[in-house]
CSV table of C-alpha atoms in Angstrom, one decimal:
chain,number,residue,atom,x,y,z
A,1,UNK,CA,89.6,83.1,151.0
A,2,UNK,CA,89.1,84.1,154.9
A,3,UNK,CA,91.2,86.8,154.6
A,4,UNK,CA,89.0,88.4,151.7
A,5,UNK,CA,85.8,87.5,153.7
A,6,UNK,CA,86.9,89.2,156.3
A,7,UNK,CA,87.6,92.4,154.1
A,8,UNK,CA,83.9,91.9,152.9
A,9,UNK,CA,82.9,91.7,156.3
A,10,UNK,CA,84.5,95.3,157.3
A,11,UNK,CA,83.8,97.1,153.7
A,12,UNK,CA,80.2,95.8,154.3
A,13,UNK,CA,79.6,97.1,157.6
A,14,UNK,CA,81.4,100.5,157.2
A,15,UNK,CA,79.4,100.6,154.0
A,16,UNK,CA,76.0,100.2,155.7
A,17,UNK,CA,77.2,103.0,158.5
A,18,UNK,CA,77.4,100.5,161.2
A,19,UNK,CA,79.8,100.0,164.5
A,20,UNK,CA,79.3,97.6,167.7
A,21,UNK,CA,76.8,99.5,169.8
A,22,UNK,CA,75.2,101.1,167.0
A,23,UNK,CA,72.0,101.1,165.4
A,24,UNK,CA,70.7,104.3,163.7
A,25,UNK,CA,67.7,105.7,166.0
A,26,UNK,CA,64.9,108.1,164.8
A,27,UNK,CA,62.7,110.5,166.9
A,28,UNK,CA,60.5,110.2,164.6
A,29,UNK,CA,58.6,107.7,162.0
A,30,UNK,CA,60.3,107.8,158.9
A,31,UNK,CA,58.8,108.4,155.5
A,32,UNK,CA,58.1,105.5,153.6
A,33,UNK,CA,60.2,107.4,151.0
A,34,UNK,CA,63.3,108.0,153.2
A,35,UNK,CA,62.6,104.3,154.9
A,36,UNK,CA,63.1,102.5,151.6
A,37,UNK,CA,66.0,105.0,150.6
A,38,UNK,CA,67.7,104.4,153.8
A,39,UNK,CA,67.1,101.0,155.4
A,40,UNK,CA,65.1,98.9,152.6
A,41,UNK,CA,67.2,99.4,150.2
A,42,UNK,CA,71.0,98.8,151.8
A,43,UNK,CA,69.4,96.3,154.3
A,44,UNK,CA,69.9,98.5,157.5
A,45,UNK,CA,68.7,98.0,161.0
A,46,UNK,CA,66.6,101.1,162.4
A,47,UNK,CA,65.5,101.8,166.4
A,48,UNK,CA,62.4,104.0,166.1
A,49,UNK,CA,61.7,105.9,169.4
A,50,UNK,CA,58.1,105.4,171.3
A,51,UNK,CA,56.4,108.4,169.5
A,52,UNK,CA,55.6,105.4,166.9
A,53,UNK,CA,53.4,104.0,169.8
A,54,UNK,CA,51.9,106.6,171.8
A,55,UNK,CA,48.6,106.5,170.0
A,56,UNK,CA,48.6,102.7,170.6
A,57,UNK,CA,46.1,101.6,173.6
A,58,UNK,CA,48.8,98.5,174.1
A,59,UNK,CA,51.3,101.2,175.2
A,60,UNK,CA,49.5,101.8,178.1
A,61,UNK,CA,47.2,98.9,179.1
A,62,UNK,CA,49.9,95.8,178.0
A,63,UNK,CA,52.7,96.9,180.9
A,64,UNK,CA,49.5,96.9,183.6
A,65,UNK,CA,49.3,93.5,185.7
A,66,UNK,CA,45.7,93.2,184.7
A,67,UNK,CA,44.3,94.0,181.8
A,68,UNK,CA,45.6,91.4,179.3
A,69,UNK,CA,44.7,88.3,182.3
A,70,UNK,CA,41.5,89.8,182.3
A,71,UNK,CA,40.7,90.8,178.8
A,72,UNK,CA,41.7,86.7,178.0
A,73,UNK,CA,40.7,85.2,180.8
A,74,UNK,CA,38.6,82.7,179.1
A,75,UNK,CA,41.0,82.8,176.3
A,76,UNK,CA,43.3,79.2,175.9
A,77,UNK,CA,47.0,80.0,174.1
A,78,UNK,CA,49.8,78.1,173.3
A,79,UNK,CA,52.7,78.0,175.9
A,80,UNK,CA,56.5,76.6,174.8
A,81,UNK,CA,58.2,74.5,177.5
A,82,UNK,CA,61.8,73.8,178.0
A,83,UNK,CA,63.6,73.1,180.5
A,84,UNK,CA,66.0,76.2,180.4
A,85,UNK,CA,64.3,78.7,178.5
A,86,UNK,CA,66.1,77.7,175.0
A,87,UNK,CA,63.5,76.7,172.8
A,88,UNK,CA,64.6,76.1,169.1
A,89,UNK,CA,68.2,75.6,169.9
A,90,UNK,CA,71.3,73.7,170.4
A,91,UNK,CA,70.8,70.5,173.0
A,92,UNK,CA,73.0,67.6,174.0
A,93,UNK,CA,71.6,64.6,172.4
A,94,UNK,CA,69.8,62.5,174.9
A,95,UNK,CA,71.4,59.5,173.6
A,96,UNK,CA,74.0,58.0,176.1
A,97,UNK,CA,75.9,56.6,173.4
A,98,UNK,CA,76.1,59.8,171.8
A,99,UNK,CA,78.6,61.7,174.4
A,100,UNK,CA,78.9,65.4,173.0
A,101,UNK,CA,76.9,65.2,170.1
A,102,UNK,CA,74.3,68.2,170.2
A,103,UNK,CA,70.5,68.1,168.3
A,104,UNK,CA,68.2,70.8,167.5
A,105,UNK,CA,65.8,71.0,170.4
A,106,UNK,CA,62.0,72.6,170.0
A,107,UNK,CA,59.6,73.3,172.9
A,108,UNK,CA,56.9,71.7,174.4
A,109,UNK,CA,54.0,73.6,173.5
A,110,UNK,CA,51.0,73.3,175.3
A,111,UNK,CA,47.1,74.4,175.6
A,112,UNK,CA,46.5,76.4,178.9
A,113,UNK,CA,44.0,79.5,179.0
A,114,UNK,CA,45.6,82.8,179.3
A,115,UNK,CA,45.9,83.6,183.3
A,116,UNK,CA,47.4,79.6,183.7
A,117,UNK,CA,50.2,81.1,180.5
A,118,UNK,CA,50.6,83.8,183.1
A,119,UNK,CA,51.1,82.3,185.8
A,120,UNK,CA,53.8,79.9,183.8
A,121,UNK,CA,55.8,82.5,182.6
A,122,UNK,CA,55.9,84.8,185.5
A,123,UNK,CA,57.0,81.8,187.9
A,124,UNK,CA,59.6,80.6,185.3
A,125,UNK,CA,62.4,79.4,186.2
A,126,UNK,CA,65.3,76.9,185.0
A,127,UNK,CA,66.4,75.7,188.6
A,128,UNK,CA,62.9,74.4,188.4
A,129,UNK,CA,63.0,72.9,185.1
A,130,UNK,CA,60.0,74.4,183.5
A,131,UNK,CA,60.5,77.7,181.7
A,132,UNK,CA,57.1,78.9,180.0
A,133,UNK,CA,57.4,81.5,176.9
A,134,UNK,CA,54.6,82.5,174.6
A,135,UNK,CA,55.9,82.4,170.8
A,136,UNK,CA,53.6,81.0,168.8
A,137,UNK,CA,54.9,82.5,165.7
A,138,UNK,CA,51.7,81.5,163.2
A,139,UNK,CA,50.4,84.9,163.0
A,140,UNK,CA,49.1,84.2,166.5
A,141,UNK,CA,48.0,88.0,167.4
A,142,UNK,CA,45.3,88.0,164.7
A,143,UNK,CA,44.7,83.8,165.6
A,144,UNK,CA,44.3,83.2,169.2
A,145,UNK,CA,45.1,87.0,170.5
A,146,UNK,CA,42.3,88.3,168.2
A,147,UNK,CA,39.8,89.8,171.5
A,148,UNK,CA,43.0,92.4,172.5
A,149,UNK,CA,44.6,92.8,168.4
A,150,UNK,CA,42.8,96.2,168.1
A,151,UNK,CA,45.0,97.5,171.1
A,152,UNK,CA,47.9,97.4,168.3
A,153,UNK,CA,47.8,99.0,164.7
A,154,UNK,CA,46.8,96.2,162.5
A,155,UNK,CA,50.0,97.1,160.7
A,156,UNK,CA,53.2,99.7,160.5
A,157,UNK,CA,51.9,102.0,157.5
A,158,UNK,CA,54.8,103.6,156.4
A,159,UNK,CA,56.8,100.5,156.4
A,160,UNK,CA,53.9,98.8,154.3
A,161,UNK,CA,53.7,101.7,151.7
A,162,UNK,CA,57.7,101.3,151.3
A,163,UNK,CA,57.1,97.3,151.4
A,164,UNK,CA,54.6,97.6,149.0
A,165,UNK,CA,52.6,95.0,151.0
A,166,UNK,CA,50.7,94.1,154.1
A,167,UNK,CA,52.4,91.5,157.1
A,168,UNK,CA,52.0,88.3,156.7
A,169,UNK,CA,52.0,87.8,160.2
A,170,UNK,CA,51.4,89.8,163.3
A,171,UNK,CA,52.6,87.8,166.3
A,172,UNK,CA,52.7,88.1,170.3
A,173,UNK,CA,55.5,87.2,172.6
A,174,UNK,CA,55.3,87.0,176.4
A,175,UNK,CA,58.1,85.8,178.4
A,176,UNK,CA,60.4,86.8,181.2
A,177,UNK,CA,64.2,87.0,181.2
A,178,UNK,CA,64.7,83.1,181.3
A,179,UNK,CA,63.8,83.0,177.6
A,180,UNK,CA,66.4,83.1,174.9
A,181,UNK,CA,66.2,83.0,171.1
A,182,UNK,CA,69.6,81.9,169.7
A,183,UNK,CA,71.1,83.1,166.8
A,184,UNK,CA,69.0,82.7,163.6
A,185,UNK,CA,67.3,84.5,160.8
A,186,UNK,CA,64.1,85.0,159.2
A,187,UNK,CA,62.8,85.3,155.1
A,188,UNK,CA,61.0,88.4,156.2
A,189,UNK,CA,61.7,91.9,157.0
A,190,UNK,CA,60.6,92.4,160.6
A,191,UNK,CA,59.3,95.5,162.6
A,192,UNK,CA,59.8,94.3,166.7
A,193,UNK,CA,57.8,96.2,169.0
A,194,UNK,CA,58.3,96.1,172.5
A,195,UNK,CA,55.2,97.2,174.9
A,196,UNK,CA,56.5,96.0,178.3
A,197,UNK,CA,60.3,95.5,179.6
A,198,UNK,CA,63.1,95.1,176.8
A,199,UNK,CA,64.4,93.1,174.4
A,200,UNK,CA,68.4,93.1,173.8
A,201,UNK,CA,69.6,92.0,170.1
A,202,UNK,CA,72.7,91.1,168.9
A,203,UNK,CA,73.0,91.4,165.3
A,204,UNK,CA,74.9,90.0,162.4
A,205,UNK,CA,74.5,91.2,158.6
A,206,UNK,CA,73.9,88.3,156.5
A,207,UNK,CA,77.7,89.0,154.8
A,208,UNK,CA,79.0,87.6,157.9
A,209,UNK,CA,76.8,83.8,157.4
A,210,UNK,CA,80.6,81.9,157.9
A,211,UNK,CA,80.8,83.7,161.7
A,212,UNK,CA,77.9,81.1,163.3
A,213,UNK,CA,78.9,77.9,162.1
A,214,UNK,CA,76.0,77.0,160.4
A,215,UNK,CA,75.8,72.9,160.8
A,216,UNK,CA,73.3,70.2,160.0
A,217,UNK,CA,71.8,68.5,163.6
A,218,UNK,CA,68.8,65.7,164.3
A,219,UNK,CA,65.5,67.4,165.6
A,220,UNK,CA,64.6,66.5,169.0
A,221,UNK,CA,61.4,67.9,170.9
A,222,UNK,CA,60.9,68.6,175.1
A,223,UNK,CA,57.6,66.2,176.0
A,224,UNK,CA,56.0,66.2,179.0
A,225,UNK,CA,56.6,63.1,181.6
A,226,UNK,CA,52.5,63.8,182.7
A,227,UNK,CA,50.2,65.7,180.7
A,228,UNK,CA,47.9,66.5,183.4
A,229,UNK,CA,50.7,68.4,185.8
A,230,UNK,CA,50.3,72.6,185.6
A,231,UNK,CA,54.5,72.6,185.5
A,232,UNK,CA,55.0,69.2,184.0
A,233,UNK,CA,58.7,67.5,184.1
A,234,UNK,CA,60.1,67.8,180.2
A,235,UNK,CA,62.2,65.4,178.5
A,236,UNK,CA,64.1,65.4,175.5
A,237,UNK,CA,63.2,63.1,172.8
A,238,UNK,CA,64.5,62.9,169.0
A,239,UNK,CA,62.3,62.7,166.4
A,240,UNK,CA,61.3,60.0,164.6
A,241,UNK,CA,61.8,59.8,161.5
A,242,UNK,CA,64.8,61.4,161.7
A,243,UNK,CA,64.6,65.2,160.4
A,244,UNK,CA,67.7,67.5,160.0
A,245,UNK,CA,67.6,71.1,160.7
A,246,UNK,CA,70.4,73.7,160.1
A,247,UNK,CA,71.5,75.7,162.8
A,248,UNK,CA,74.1,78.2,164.2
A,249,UNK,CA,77.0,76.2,166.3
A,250,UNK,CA,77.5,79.3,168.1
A,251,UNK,CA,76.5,79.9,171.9
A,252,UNK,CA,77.6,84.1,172.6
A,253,UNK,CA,76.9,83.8,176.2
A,254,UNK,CA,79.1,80.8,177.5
A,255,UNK,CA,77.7,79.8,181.1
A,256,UNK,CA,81.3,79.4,182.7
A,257,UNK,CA,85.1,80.5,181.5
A,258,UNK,CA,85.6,76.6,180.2
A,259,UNK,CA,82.6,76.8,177.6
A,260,UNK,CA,83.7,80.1,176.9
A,261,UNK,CA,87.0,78.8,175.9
A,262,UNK,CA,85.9,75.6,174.5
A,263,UNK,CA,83.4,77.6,172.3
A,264,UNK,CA,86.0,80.5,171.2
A,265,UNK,CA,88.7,77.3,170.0
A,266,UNK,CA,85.8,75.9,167.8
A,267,UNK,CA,84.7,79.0,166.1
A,268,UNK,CA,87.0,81.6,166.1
A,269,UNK,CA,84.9,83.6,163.1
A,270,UNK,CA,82.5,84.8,165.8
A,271,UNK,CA,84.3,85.4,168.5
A,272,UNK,CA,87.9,86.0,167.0
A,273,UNK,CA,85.7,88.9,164.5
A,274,UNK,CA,84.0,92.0,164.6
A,275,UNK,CA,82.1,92.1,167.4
A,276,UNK,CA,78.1,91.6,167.0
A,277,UNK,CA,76.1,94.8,166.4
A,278,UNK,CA,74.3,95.3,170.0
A,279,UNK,CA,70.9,97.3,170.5
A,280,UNK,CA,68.9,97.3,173.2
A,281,UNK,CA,65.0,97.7,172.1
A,282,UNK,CA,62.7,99.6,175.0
A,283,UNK,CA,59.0,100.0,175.6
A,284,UNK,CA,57.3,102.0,173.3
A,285,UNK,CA,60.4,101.3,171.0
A,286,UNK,CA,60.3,99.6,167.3
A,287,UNK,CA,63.2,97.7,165.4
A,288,UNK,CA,63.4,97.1,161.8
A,289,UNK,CA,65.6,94.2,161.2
A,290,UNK,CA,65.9,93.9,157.5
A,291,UNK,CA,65.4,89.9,156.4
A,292,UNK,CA,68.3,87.3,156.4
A,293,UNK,CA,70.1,89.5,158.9
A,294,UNK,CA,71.0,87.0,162.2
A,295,UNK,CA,70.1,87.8,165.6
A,296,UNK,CA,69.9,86.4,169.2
A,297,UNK,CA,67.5,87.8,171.7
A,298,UNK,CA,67.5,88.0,175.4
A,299,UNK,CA,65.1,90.0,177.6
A,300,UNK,CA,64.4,92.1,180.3
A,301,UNK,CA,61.2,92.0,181.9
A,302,UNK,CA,58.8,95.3,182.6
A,303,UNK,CA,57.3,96.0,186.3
A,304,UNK,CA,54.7,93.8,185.8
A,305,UNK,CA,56.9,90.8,185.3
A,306,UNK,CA,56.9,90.5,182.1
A,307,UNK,CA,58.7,91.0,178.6
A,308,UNK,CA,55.6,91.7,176.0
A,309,UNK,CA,56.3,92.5,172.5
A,310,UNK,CA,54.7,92.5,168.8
A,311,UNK,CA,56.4,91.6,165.6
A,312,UNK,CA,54.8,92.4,162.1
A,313,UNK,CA,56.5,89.7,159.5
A,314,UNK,CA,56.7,91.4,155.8
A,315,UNK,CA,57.4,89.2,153.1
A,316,UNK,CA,60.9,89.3,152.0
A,317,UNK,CA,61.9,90.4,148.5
A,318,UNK,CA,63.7,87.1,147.1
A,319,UNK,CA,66.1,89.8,144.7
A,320,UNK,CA,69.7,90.4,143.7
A,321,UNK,CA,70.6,90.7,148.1
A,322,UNK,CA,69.3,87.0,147.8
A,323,UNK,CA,71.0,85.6,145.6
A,324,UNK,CA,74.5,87.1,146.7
A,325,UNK,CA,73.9,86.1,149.9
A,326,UNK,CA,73.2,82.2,148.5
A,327,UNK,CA,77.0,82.8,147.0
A,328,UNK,CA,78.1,83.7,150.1
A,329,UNK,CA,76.9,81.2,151.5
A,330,UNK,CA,78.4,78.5,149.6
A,331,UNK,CA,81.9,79.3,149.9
A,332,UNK,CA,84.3,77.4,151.7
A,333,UNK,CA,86.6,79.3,154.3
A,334,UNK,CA,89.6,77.5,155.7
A,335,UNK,CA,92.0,78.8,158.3
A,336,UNK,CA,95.2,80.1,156.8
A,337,UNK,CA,98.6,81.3,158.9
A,338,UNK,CA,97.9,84.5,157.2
A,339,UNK,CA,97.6,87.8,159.5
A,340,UNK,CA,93.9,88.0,159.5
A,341,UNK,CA,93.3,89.9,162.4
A,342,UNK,CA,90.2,92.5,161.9
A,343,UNK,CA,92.4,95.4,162.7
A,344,UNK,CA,95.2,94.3,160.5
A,345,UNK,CA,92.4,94.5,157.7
A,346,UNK,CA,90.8,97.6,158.9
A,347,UNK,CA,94.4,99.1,158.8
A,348,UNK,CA,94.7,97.9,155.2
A,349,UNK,CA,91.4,98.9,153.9
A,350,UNK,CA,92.0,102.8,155.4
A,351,UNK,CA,95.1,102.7,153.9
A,352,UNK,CA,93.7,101.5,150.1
A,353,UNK,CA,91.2,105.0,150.9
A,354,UNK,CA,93.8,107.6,151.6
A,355,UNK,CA,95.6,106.3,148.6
């Protein structure tokens, strides 16, 4: 069973046009004709270049130091807390008893008004114990955002003539490059826009689901020791009742070369396989990352400290993709002795073309 996986995993990604490194990039916009031909369709990533943006007044008041602090200065937002700038992933369990178990650990999210969010993220930092990321994620830019929403198009119009729909969401993200989203996917087709600094993907097609170890872990939340503190101390609690959530196992960036090992002995899928599709998203800069695709994002801030970006969430089309990748999904893969090795297979799969 692996080794045919595997084979779906290469014939999948040579089918789609896609190698390590590389995401198709256009100059220009596409048509919503040649977008649905092209990256709708097959479920392809596309980088579109900043001509997208340049009529945008976000392109060029966003990346200042001032205009956002004072077009919301009497503006309150919600602000995630953790302790390391990992919000919605992996944790040890707080439990003593429970040495080396890990739980699914959300943020801390609290009320401030829009300079005091600032101020938070821009003075993040993990040695500190407080890292501060805007991500509301509940259409937040039209919600709480609403006074600077007209700086951005209200939507992406040739990707919502080849949708055939309007976003369900519009969202803001402000962080710095503490912040870290780990590997996960969303039941929408998504358009990223990035207005200040960068955001750096990595990328899995939904074929490969059996690559990040998807297990079932306890919730936990970060709470803050004193509500009343600007940069309060967090702690990790689990929640009660219990609630599971499914996550990825997998941890790309190991902090030393004993995690690295540690992680590459448990799941050898991910890091024994093709290697993750890497793009690097710029100011000015759009991605379309087609639904049920898994990605992790780190970030870069711009020169005004920052990481600022826009996402446009389009409902995903719950079709034929769907329910292949729901087979895929629940197929077992065990180890074999076999001679799996992804060049072995590439080897064998040019082969069966020549012949």
């Amino acid at each position: 069973m692996e080794r045919s996986v595997r084979e779906l995993w290469a014939e999948s990604r040579e089918l789609l046009g896609l190698h390590a490194e590389d995401v198709p990039r256009a100059d220009l916009p596409p048509t919503p004709l040649a977008f649905l031909r092209d990256h709708v369709s097959p479920g392809r990533p596309l980088i579109v270049s900043a001509a997208a943006t340049r009529h945008w007044p976000a392109a060029s008041l966003w990346p200042t130091e001032s205009y956002l602090p004072d077009a919301l200065h009497s503006t309150d937002v919600s602000v995630h807390l953790t302790p390391s700038g990992r919000a919605d992933a992996l944790a040890p369990h707080p439990h003593p008893r429970r040495p080396g178990a890990r739980c699914f650990a959300s943020a801390h999210v609290r009320r401030v008004d829009f300079p005091s969010a600032v101020r938070l993220i821009r003075g993040s930092d993990p040695a500190a114990g407080v890292v501060a990321y805007a991500q509301q994620q509940d259409d937040c830019l039209r919600g709480e955002y609403a006074a600077v929403a007209g700086d951005v198009d209200a939507h992406v119009p040739w990707a919502s003539e080849a949708l055939g729909c309007l976003p369900e969401a519009v969202n803001l993200w402000i962080g710095n490059s503490c912040s870290v989203t780990s590997f996960h996917k969303d039941h929408y087709d998504n358009i990223y826009v990035v207005l200040s600094g960068e955001k750096h993907f990595l990328l899995l097609p939904p074929t490969e689901h059996h690559r990040l170890y998807i297990r079932d872990y306890p919730a936990a939340c970060y709470v803050a020791g004193q509500e009343t503190e600007e940069v309060p101390r967090l702690k990790l609690e689990m929640e009660e009742p219990e609630r599971i959530v499914p996550w990825s196992s997998v941890d790309p960036y190991p902090a030393s070369p004993e995690e690295m090992a540690a992680q590459a002995s448990s799941f050898p899928l991910y890091f024994k396989g093709p290697r993750p599709i890497h793009c690097t998203v710029r100011a000015g800069e759009m991605l379309y990352l087609p639904s049920m695709w898994f990605h992790h994002v780190s970030q870069s801030p711009g020169p005004n400290g920052l990481t600022i970006a826009v996402n446009y969430w389009y409902d995903m089309q719950f079709d034929i993709k769907y329910a292949y990748f729901n087979f895929m999904r629940s197929l077992e893969i065990k180890q074999s002795p076999l001679d799996t090795s992804d060049d072995a297979i590439e080897g064998e799969l040019q082969e069966k073309r020549l012949s």
